């Protein structure tokens, strides 16, 4: 790989957390490359982050319109070819709408927008984005969403559990009523991860509840070095 | 021009907290006898005469509905 991994961070109309995602990438020691929703290619990046926010105003369904943005075609091709791709919150919704990750995110069971620091269990430490964690580690990073209830067909849930693809689970009170307390899942090739909580908001104890989120970005950088 | 109506509903097994909230509000308002409410989306599409039911189903399955969590029906409004 090149000296520093180049991480593309996509900005859609309505993205909010692209700035923090880019900052987390730089803090991890990688190079953040801005990608625009209308871009026709990925500018040679080594990994892609689909950040949080309200792309296209969440019109129709969260992520439903963003998944058809021009930049998403090359993202899907690259992901299927093994490029590390991370979807955070709205980015997770977009990757599910695109079919890159199974299941869907629907309105929180309690209807409220939930914004708080959330304890999570790292279920899988063998994905491109979680190799820097101890398996079973407990971490604290923020959640902030109204449509974060993970749902999937019963067969899909069984398959995810059997294949060890539930990457993060909520600990304690669930923020959204997600099936099996699922906070994040990965693709079959373990290179694509989506989660509702925001690791990019927890990379520095000065500004977040912990620095527990940083390892996601350093993990992906390490996975590029090992590739 | 033809008008098609596409109704999109959450699948029966998907929890519908919005519908439940509406049902709860009806009960509080004194509207007795409403056993359940499910909330969906209603689309009206004005389309060229060349588009048939199959084309509208493709539109619904691609964008209007998420087949993972929603079912949909298509009907002609002008028939």
Coordinates of N, CA and C in Angstrom, one line a residue, chain A residues 7-215:
Chain A
X7 N -8.6 7.4 2.7 CA -10.0 7.1 3.1 C -10.9 8.1 2.4
X8 N -11.8 7.7 1.5 CA -12.8 8.6 1.0 C -13.9 8.8 2.0
X9 N -14.3 10.0 2.2 CA -15.5 10.3 3.0 C -16.5 11.0 2.1
X10 N -17.7 10.3 2.0 CA -18.7 10.9 1.0 C -19.5 12.0 1.7
X11 N -19.8 13.0 0.9 CA -20.7 14.0 1.4 C -21.9 14.0 0.4
X12 N -23.1 13.7 1.0 CA -24.4 13.9 0.3 C -25.0 15.2 0.7
X13 N -26.0 15.7 -0.1 CA -26.8 16.8 0.4 C -27.5 16.3 1.7
X14 N -27.2 17.0 2.8 CA -27.8 16.6 4.1 C -26.9 15.8 5.0
X15 N -25.7 15.4 4.5 CA -24.7 14.8 5.4 C -24.3 15.7 6.5
X16 N -24.1 15.2 7.7 CA -23.7 16.0 8.8 C -22.4 15.7 9.4
X17 N -22.0 14.4 9.4 CA -20.9 14.0 10.2 C -19.7 13.7 9.3
X18 N -19.7 14.2 8.1 CA -18.5 14.0 7.2 C -17.3 14.7 7.7
X19 N -17.5 15.8 8.4 CA -16.3 16.5 9.0 C -15.7 15.7 10.1
X20 N -16.5 15.2 11.0 CA -15.9 14.4 12.1 C -15.3 13.1 11.6
X21 N -15.9 12.5 10.6 CA -15.4 11.3 10.0 C -14.0 11.5 9.4
X22 N -13.9 12.7 8.7 CA -12.6 13.0 8.1 C -11.5 13.3 9.2
X23 N -12.0 13.9 10.3 CA -11.1 14.2 11.4 C -10.6 12.9 12.0
X24 N -11.5 11.9 12.2 CA -11.2 10.6 12.8 C -10.2 9.9 11.9
X25 N -10.4 10.0 10.6 CA -9.4 9.4 9.7 C -8.0 10.0 9.8
X26 N -8.0 11.3 9.9 CA -6.7 11.9 10.1 C -6.0 11.6 11.4
X27 N -6.9 11.5 12.5 CA -6.4 11.2 13.8 C -5.8 9.8 13.8
X28 N -6.4 8.9 13.0 CA -5.9 7.5 12.9 C -4.6 7.4 12.1
X29 N -4.2 8.5 11.5 CA -2.9 8.5 10.7 C -3.1 8.3 9.2
X30 N -4.4 8.3 8.8 CA -4.6 8.1 7.3 C -5.0 9.5 6.7
X31 N -5.2 9.5 5.4 CA -5.5 10.7 4.6 C -7.0 10.7 4.3
X32 N -7.7 11.8 4.6 CA -9.1 11.9 4.3 C -9.3 12.5 3.0
X33 N -10.0 11.9 2.1 CA -10.2 12.4 0.8 C -11.7 12.7 0.6
X34 N -12.1 14.0 0.4 CA -13.5 14.2 0.3 C -14.1 13.7 -1.0
X35 N -15.2 13.0 -0.9 CA -15.9 12.5 -2.1 C -17.3 13.1 -2.1
X36 N -17.8 13.5 -3.3 CA -19.0 14.2 -3.5 C -20.0 13.2 -4.0
X37 N -21.3 13.3 -3.6 CA -22.3 12.4 -4.0 C -22.4 12.2 -5.5
X38 N -22.1 13.3 -6.3 CA -22.2 13.2 -7.7 C -20.9 12.7 -8.4
X39 N -19.9 12.4 -7.6 CA -18.7 11.9 -8.3 C -18.9 10.6 -9.0
X40 N -18.2 10.5 -10.1 CA -18.4 9.2 -10.9 C -17.4 8.2 -10.6
X41 N -16.3 8.5 -9.8 CA -15.3 7.6 -9.4 C -14.9 7.9 -8.0
X42 N -14.0 7.0 -7.5 CA -13.6 7.1 -6.1 C -12.2 7.8 -5.9
X43 N -11.7 8.5 -6.9 CA -10.5 9.2 -6.8 C -9.3 8.4 -6.2
X44 N -9.3 7.1 -6.5 CA -8.2 6.2 -6.1 C -8.1 5.9 -4.6
X45 N -9.2 6.1 -3.9 CA -9.1 5.9 -2.4 C -8.9 4.4 -2.1
X46 N -8.5 4.1 -0.9 CA -8.3 2.7 -0.5 C -9.4 2.2 0.4
X47 N -10.2 3.1 0.9 CA -11.4 2.7 1.8 C -12.4 3.8 1.7
X48 N -13.6 3.5 2.0 CA -14.7 4.5 1.9 C -15.5 4.6 3.2
X49 N -15.8 5.8 3.7 CA -16.7 6.0 4.8 C -18.0 6.7 4.3
X50 N -19.1 6.1 4.6 CA -20.4 6.7 4.3 C -20.9 7.3 5.6
X51 N -20.9 8.6 5.8 CA -21.1 9.2 7.1 C -22.6 9.4 7.5
X52 N -22.8 9.8 8.7 CA -24.1 10.1 9.2 C -24.7 11.4 8.8
X53 N -26.0 11.6 9.1 CA -26.7 12.8 8.7 C -28.1 12.5 8.2
X54 N -28.6 13.3 7.4 CA -29.9 13.1 6.8 C -29.8 13.3 5.3
X55 N -29.2 12.4 4.6 CA -29.0 12.6 3.2 C -30.3 12.7 2.5
X56 N -30.4 13.7 1.6 CA -31.7 14.0 0.9 C -32.8 14.1 1.8
X57 N -32.5 14.7 3.0 CA -33.6 14.9 4.0 C -34.3 13.7 4.5
X58 N -33.7 12.5 4.3 CA -34.4 11.3 4.7 C -35.8 11.1 4.0
X59 N -35.9 11.8 2.9 CA -37.2 11.7 2.1 C -37.4 10.3 1.7
X60 N -38.7 9.9 1.7 CA -39.1 8.5 1.3 C -38.8 7.5 2.4
X61 N -37.5 7.2 2.6 CA -37.0 6.4 3.7 C -35.5 6.8 3.9
X62 N -35.0 6.7 5.1 CA -33.6 7.1 5.3 C -32.7 6.3 4.4
X63 N -32.0 6.9 3.6 CA -31.0 6.3 2.7 C -31.5 5.8 1.4
X64 N -32.8 5.9 1.2 CA -33.5 5.3 0.0 C -33.0 6.1 -1.3
X65 N -32.8 7.4 -1.2 CA -32.5 8.1 -2.4 C -30.9 8.2 -2.5
X66 N -30.2 8.3 -1.4 CA -28.8 8.4 -1.4 C -28.2 7.1 -2.1
X67 N -28.8 6.0 -1.9 CA -28.2 4.7 -2.4 C -28.1 4.8 -3.9
X68 N -28.9 5.6 -4.6 CA -28.8 5.8 -6.0 C -28.0 6.9 -6.5
X69 N -27.3 7.6 -5.6 CA -26.4 8.7 -6.0 C -25.3 8.1 -6.9
X70 N -24.8 9.0 -7.8 CA -23.8 8.5 -8.7 C -22.6 7.8 -8.1
X71 N -22.1 8.4 -6.9 CA -20.9 7.8 -6.3 C -21.1 6.4 -5.8
X72 N -22.4 6.0 -5.5 CA -22.6 4.7 -4.9 C -22.4 3.6 -5.8
X73 N -22.5 3.8 -7.1 CA -22.2 2.7 -8.1 C -20.7 2.2 -7.9
X74 N -19.7 3.1 -8.0 CA -18.4 2.7 -7.7 C -18.1 2.2 -6.3
X75 N -18.9 2.7 -5.3 CA -18.7 2.2 -3.9 C -19.1 0.7 -3.9
X76 N -20.3 0.4 -4.5 CA -20.7 -1.0 -4.4 C -19.8 -1.9 -5.2
X77 N -19.3 -1.5 -6.3 CA -18.3 -2.3 -7.0 C -17.0 -2.5 -6.2
X78 N -16.5 -1.5 -5.6 CA -15.3 -1.6 -4.8 C -15.5 -2.5 -3.6
X79 N -16.7 -2.3 -2.9 CA -17.0 -3.1 -1.7 C -17.0 -4.6 -2.1
X80 N -17.6 -4.9 -3.2 CA -17.7 -6.3 -3.6 C -16.4 -6.8 -4.0
X81 N -15.4 -5.9 -4.3 CA -14.1 -6.3 -4.6 C -13.2 -6.4 -3.4
X82 N -13.7 -6.1 -2.2 CA -13.0 -6.2 -1.0 C -12.5 -4.9 -0.4
X83 N -12.9 -3.8 -0.9 CA -12.5 -2.5 -0.3 C -13.2 -2.3 1.0
X84 N -12.5 -1.9 2.1 CA -13.1 -1.6 3.3 C -14.1 -0.5 3.2
X85 N -15.4 -0.7 3.6 CA -16.4 0.4 3.5 C -17.1 0.4 4.9
X86 N -17.2 1.6 5.4 CA -17.9 1.7 6.7 C -19.1 2.7 6.6
X87 N -20.2 2.2 7.0 CA -21.4 3.1 7.1 C -21.8 3.4 8.5
X88 N -21.9 4.7 8.8 CA -22.2 5.1 10.2 C -23.6 5.8 10.2
X89 N -24.5 5.2 11.0 CA -25.8 5.8 11.2 C -26.5 6.0 9.8
X90 N -26.7 7.1 9.3 CA -27.3 7.3 8.0 C -26.5 6.5 6.9
X91 N -25.2 6.4 7.1 CA -24.4 5.6 6.2 C -24.8 4.1 6.3
X92 N -25.1 3.6 7.5 CA -25.5 2.2 7.7 C -26.9 2.1 7.0
X93 N -27.8 3.0 7.1 CA -29.1 3.0 6.5 C -28.9 2.9 4.9
X94 N -28.0 3.7 4.4 CA -27.7 3.7 3.0 C -27.2 2.4 2.5
X95 N -26.2 1.8 3.2 CA -25.6 0.5 2.8 C -26.7 -0.6 2.9
X96 N -27.6 -0.5 3.8 CA -28.7 -1.5 3.9 C -29.7 -1.3 2.7
X97 N -30.0 -0.1 2.4 CA -30.9 0.2 1.3 C -30.3 -0.3 0.0
X98 N -28.9 -0.2 -0.1 CA -28.2 -0.5 -1.3 C -28.1 -2.1 -1.4
X99 N -28.4 -2.8 -0.4 CA -28.3 -4.2 -0.4 C -26.9 -4.7 -0.1
X100 N -26.0 -3.8 0.3 CA -24.6 -4.2 0.6 C -24.5 -4.9 1.9
X101 N -25.4 -4.5 2.8 CA -25.6 -5.1 4.1 C -27.0 -5.6 4.2
X102 N -27.3 -6.7 4.9 CA -28.6 -7.2 5.0 C -29.5 -6.4 6.0
X103 N -30.8 -6.6 5.9 CA -31.7 -6.0 6.9 C -32.0 -4.5 6.6
X104 N -32.6 -3.9 7.5 CA -33.0 -2.5 7.3 C -33.1 -1.8 8.7
X105 N -33.2 -0.5 8.7 CA -33.3 0.3 9.9 C -34.6 1.0 9.9
X106 N -35.5 0.8 10.9 CA -36.8 1.4 10.9 C -36.9 2.3 12.2
X107 N -38.0 3.0 12.3 CA -38.2 3.9 13.4 C -38.0 3.3 14.7
X108 N -37.3 4.0 15.6 CA -37.1 3.5 17.0 C -38.4 3.1 17.6
X109 N -38.3 2.0 18.4 CA -39.5 1.4 19.0 C -40.2 2.4 19.9
X110 N -39.4 3.3 20.5 CA -40.0 4.3 21.4 C -40.4 5.6 20.7
X111 N -40.2 5.6 19.4 CA -40.5 6.8 18.5 C -39.6 8.0 18.7
X112 N -39.0 8.1 19.9 CA -38.1 9.3 20.1 C -36.8 9.2 19.4
X113 N -36.3 10.4 19.1 CA -34.9 10.6 18.7 C -34.1 10.3 20.0
X114 N -33.1 9.4 19.9 CA -32.3 9.1 21.1 C -30.9 9.6 20.9
X115 N -30.4 10.4 21.8 CA -29.0 11.0 21.7 C -28.4 10.8 23.1
X116 N -27.4 9.9 23.1 CA -26.8 9.6 24.4 C -25.5 8.8 24.2
X117 N -24.7 8.7 25.2 CA -23.5 7.8 25.2 C -24.0 6.4 25.4
X118 N -23.6 5.5 24.6 CA -24.1 4.1 24.6 C -23.0 3.1 24.8
X119 N -23.2 2.2 25.7 CA -22.3 1.0 25.9 C -22.6 0.0 24.8
X120 N -21.5 -0.5 24.3 CA -21.6 -1.5 23.2 C -20.7 -2.7 23.5
X121 N -21.0 -3.9 23.0 CA -20.1 -5.0 23.0 C -19.6 -5.2 21.6
X122 N -18.3 -5.3 21.5 CA -17.7 -5.6 20.2 C -17.8 -7.1 20.0
X123 N -18.7 -7.6 19.2 CA -19.0 -9.0 19.0 C -17.9 -9.7 18.2
X124 N -17.4 -9.0 17.2 CA -16.5 -9.6 16.2 C -15.3 -8.6 16.0
X125 N -14.1 -9.2 16.3 CA -12.9 -8.4 16.1 C -12.0 -8.9 15.0
X126 N -12.7 -9.5 14.0 CA -12.0 -10.0 12.8 C -12.5 -9.3 11.5
X127 N -13.1 -8.1 11.6 CA -13.5 -7.4 10.4 C -12.5 -6.4 10.1
X128 N -12.6 -5.8 8.9 CA -11.6 -4.8 8.5 C -11.6 -3.6 9.4
X129 N -12.8 -3.4 10.1 CA -12.9 -2.1 10.9 C -12.8 -2.4 12.4
X130 N -12.6 -3.6 12.8 CA -12.7 -3.9 14.3 C -11.5 -4.7 14.8
X131 N -10.5 -4.9 13.9 CA -9.4 -5.8 14.3 C -8.6 -5.3 15.4
X132 N -8.7 -4.0 15.7 CA -7.9 -3.4 16.8 C -8.6 -3.5 18.2
X133 N -9.7 -4.1 18.2 CA -10.4 -4.3 19.5 C -10.1 -5.7 20.0
X134 N -10.2 -5.9 21.3 CA -10.3 -7.2 21.9 C -11.6 -7.8 21.7
X135 N -11.7 -9.1 21.3 CA -13.0 -9.7 21.1 C -13.8 -9.6 22.4
X136 N -15.1 -9.2 22.3 CA -15.9 -9.0 23.5 C -15.7 -7.8 24.3
X137 N -14.9 -6.9 23.8 CA -14.6 -5.6 24.5 C -15.9 -4.8 24.7
X138 N -15.9 -4.1 25.8 CA -17.0 -3.2 26.0 C -16.5 -1.8 25.7
X139 N -17.3 -1.0 24.9 CA -16.9 0.3 24.6 C -18.0 1.3 24.8
X140 N -17.7 2.6 24.8 CA -18.8 3.6 24.9 C -18.6 4.6 23.8
X141 N -19.6 4.7 23.0 CA -19.6 5.7 21.9 C -21.0 6.3 21.8
X142 N -21.2 7.5 21.2 CA -22.5 8.1 21.2 C -23.5 7.4 20.1
X143 N -24.8 7.4 20.5 CA -25.8 7.2 19.5 C -26.6 8.5 19.3
X144 N -27.1 8.7 18.1 CA -28.1 9.8 17.9 C -28.9 9.5 16.7
X145 N -30.1 9.0 16.8 CA -30.9 8.6 15.7 C -32.3 8.5 16.1
X146 N -33.2 8.5 15.1 CA -34.6 8.2 15.3 C -35.0 7.0 14.6
X147 N -34.2 6.6 13.6 CA -34.5 5.4 12.8 C -33.4 4.4 12.9
X148 N -33.2 3.8 14.0 CA -32.0 2.9 14.2 C -32.4 1.5 14.7
X149 N -33.7 1.2 14.6 CA -34.1 -0.2 15.0 C -33.8 -1.1 13.9
X150 N -32.8 -2.0 14.1 CA -32.4 -2.9 13.1 C -33.4 -4.1 13.0
X151 N -33.9 -4.3 11.8 CA -34.8 -5.4 11.6 C -34.3 -6.2 10.4
X152 N -34.6 -7.5 10.4 CA -34.3 -8.4 9.2 C -35.2 -9.6 9.3
X153 N -35.3 -10.3 8.2 CA -36.1 -11.6 8.2 C -35.4 -12.5 9.2
X154 N -36.3 -13.4 9.8 CA -35.8 -14.3 10.8 C -34.6 -15.2 10.3
X155 N -34.8 -15.6 9.0 CA -33.7 -16.4 8.4 C -32.4 -15.6 8.3
X156 N -32.5 -14.3 8.0 CA -31.3 -13.5 7.9 C -30.7 -13.3 9.2
X157 N -31.5 -13.1 10.3 CA -30.9 -13.0 11.6 C -30.2 -14.2 12.0
X158 N -30.8 -15.4 11.7 CA -30.1 -16.6 12.1 C -28.8 -16.8 11.4
X159 N -28.8 -16.4 10.1 CA -27.6 -16.5 9.3 C -26.5 -15.6 9.8
X160 N -26.9 -14.3 10.2 CA -25.9 -13.4 10.8 C -25.3 -13.9 12.0
X161 N -26.1 -14.5 12.9 CA -25.6 -15.1 14.2 C -24.7 -16.2 13.9
X162 N -25.1 -17.1 13.0 CA -24.4 -18.3 12.7 C -23.0 -18.0 12.1
X163 N -23.0 -17.0 11.3 CA -21.7 -16.6 10.6 C -20.9 -15.6 11.4
X164 N -21.4 -15.2 12.6 CA -20.6 -14.3 13.4 C -20.5 -12.9 12.7
X165 N -21.6 -12.4 12.2 CA -21.6 -11.1 11.5 C -22.3 -10.0 12.3
X166 N -22.7 -10.3 13.5 CA -23.1 -9.2 14.4 C -21.9 -8.6 15.0
X167 N -21.5 -7.4 14.6 CA -20.2 -6.8 15.0 C -20.4 -6.1 16.3
X168 N -21.5 -5.4 16.5 CA -21.7 -4.6 17.7 C -23.1 -4.9 18.2
X169 N -23.2 -5.0 19.6 CA -24.5 -5.1 20.2 C -24.7 -4.0 21.3
X170 N -25.9 -3.5 21.5 CA -26.1 -2.6 22.6 C -26.1 -3.3 23.9
X171 N -25.5 -2.7 24.9 CA -25.5 -3.2 26.2 C -26.4 -2.3 27.1
X172 N -27.1 -2.9 28.0 CA -28.0 -2.1 28.9 C -29.3 -1.8 28.1
X173 N -29.9 -0.7 28.4 CA -31.2 -0.3 27.8 C -31.0 -0.1 26.3
X174 N -31.8 -0.7 25.5 CA -31.7 -0.6 24.0 C -32.2 0.8 23.7
X175 N -31.4 1.5 22.8 CA -31.9 2.9 22.4 C -33.1 2.8 21.4
X176 N -33.3 1.6 20.8 CA -34.2 1.6 19.6 C -35.0 0.4 19.4
X177 N -34.8 -0.6 20.3 CA -35.6 -1.9 20.1 C -35.1 -2.8 19.1
X178 N -33.8 -2.6 18.7 CA -33.3 -3.4 17.6 C -33.4 -4.9 17.9
X179 N -33.6 -5.7 16.8 CA -33.6 -7.2 16.9 C -32.3 -7.6 17.5
X180 N -32.4 -8.5 18.6 CA -31.2 -9.1 19.2 C -30.2 -8.0 19.6
X181 N -30.7 -6.8 19.9 CA -29.8 -5.7 20.4 C -28.7 -5.4 19.4
X182 N -28.9 -5.6 18.1 CA -27.9 -5.5 17.0 C -27.7 -4.0 16.8
X183 N -26.4 -3.6 17.0 CA -26.0 -2.2 16.7 C -25.3 -2.1 15.4
X184 N -24.6 -3.2 15.0 CA -23.8 -3.1 13.7 C -23.6 -4.5 13.2
X185 N -23.5 -4.6 11.9 CA -23.3 -5.9 11.2 C -22.2 -5.7 10.1
X186 N -21.7 -6.9 9.6 CA -20.7 -6.8 8.5 C -21.2 -7.7 7.4
X187 N -20.5 -7.4 6.3 CA -20.7 -8.2 5.0 C -20.1 -9.6 5.2
X188 N -20.5 -10.5 4.3 CA -20.0 -11.9 4.3 C -18.4 -11.9 4.2
X189 N -17.8 -10.9 3.5 CA -16.4 -10.9 3.3 C -15.7 -10.1 4.5
X190 N -16.5 -9.6 5.4 CA -16.1 -8.9 6.6 C -15.3 -7.6 6.3
X191 N -15.5 -7.1 5.1 CA -14.8 -5.8 4.8 C -15.8 -4.6 4.9
X192 N -17.1 -4.9 4.8 CA -18.1 -3.8 4.9 C -18.7 -3.9 6.3
X193 N -18.7 -2.8 7.0 CA -19.3 -2.8 8.4 C -20.3 -1.6 8.4
X194 N -21.5 -1.8 9.0 CA -22.4 -0.7 9.2 C -22.8 -0.7 10.6
X195 N -22.9 0.5 11.3 CA -23.4 0.5 12.6 C -24.1 1.9 12.9
X196 N -25.1 1.8 13.8 CA -25.8 3.1 14.1 C -25.0 4.0 15.0
X197 N -24.3 3.5 16.0 CA -23.5 4.5 16.8 C -22.4 5.2 16.1
X198 N -21.9 6.2 16.7 CA -21.0 7.1 15.9 C -19.5 7.0 16.5
X199 N -18.7 6.1 16.0 CA -17.3 6.0 16.5 C -16.5 7.3 16.2
X200 N -16.9 8.1 15.1 CA -16.1 9.3 14.8 C -16.3 10.4 15.8
X201 N -17.4 10.2 16.7 CA -17.6 11.2 17.7 C -16.9 10.8 19.0
X202 N -16.2 9.7 19.0 CA -15.5 9.2 20.2 C -14.1 8.9 19.9
X203 N -13.3 9.8 19.5 CA -11.9 9.6 19.2 C -11.0 10.4 20.1
X204 N -11.6 11.1 21.0 CA -10.8 12.0 21.9 C -11.6 12.3 23.1
X205 N -11.0 12.1 24.3 CA -11.8 12.2 25.5 C -12.1 13.7 25.8
X206 N -11.5 14.6 25.1 CA -11.8 16.0 25.3 C -13.2 16.4 24.7
X207 N -13.5 15.7 23.6 CA -14.8 16.1 22.9 C -15.8 14.9 22.9
X208 N -15.4 13.7 23.3 CA -16.4 12.6 23.3 C -16.4 11.9 24.6
X209 N -17.2 10.9 24.8 CA -17.3 10.2 26.1 C -16.1 9.3 26.3
X210 N -15.3 9.0 25.2 CA -14.2 8.1 25.3 C -13.4 8.3 24.0
X211 N -12.3 7.6 23.9 CA -11.6 7.5 22.6 C -11.8 6.1 22.0
X212 N -12.9 5.5 22.4 CA -13.1 4.1 22.0 C -13.3 3.9 20.5
X213 N -13.8 5.0 19.9 CA -14.2 4.8 18.4 C -13.0 4.8 17.5
X214 N -11.8 5.4 18.0 CA -10.7 5.5 17.1 C -10.2 4.2 16.5
X215 N -10.3 3.2 17.3 CA -9.8 1.9 16.9 C -10.4 1.4 15.6

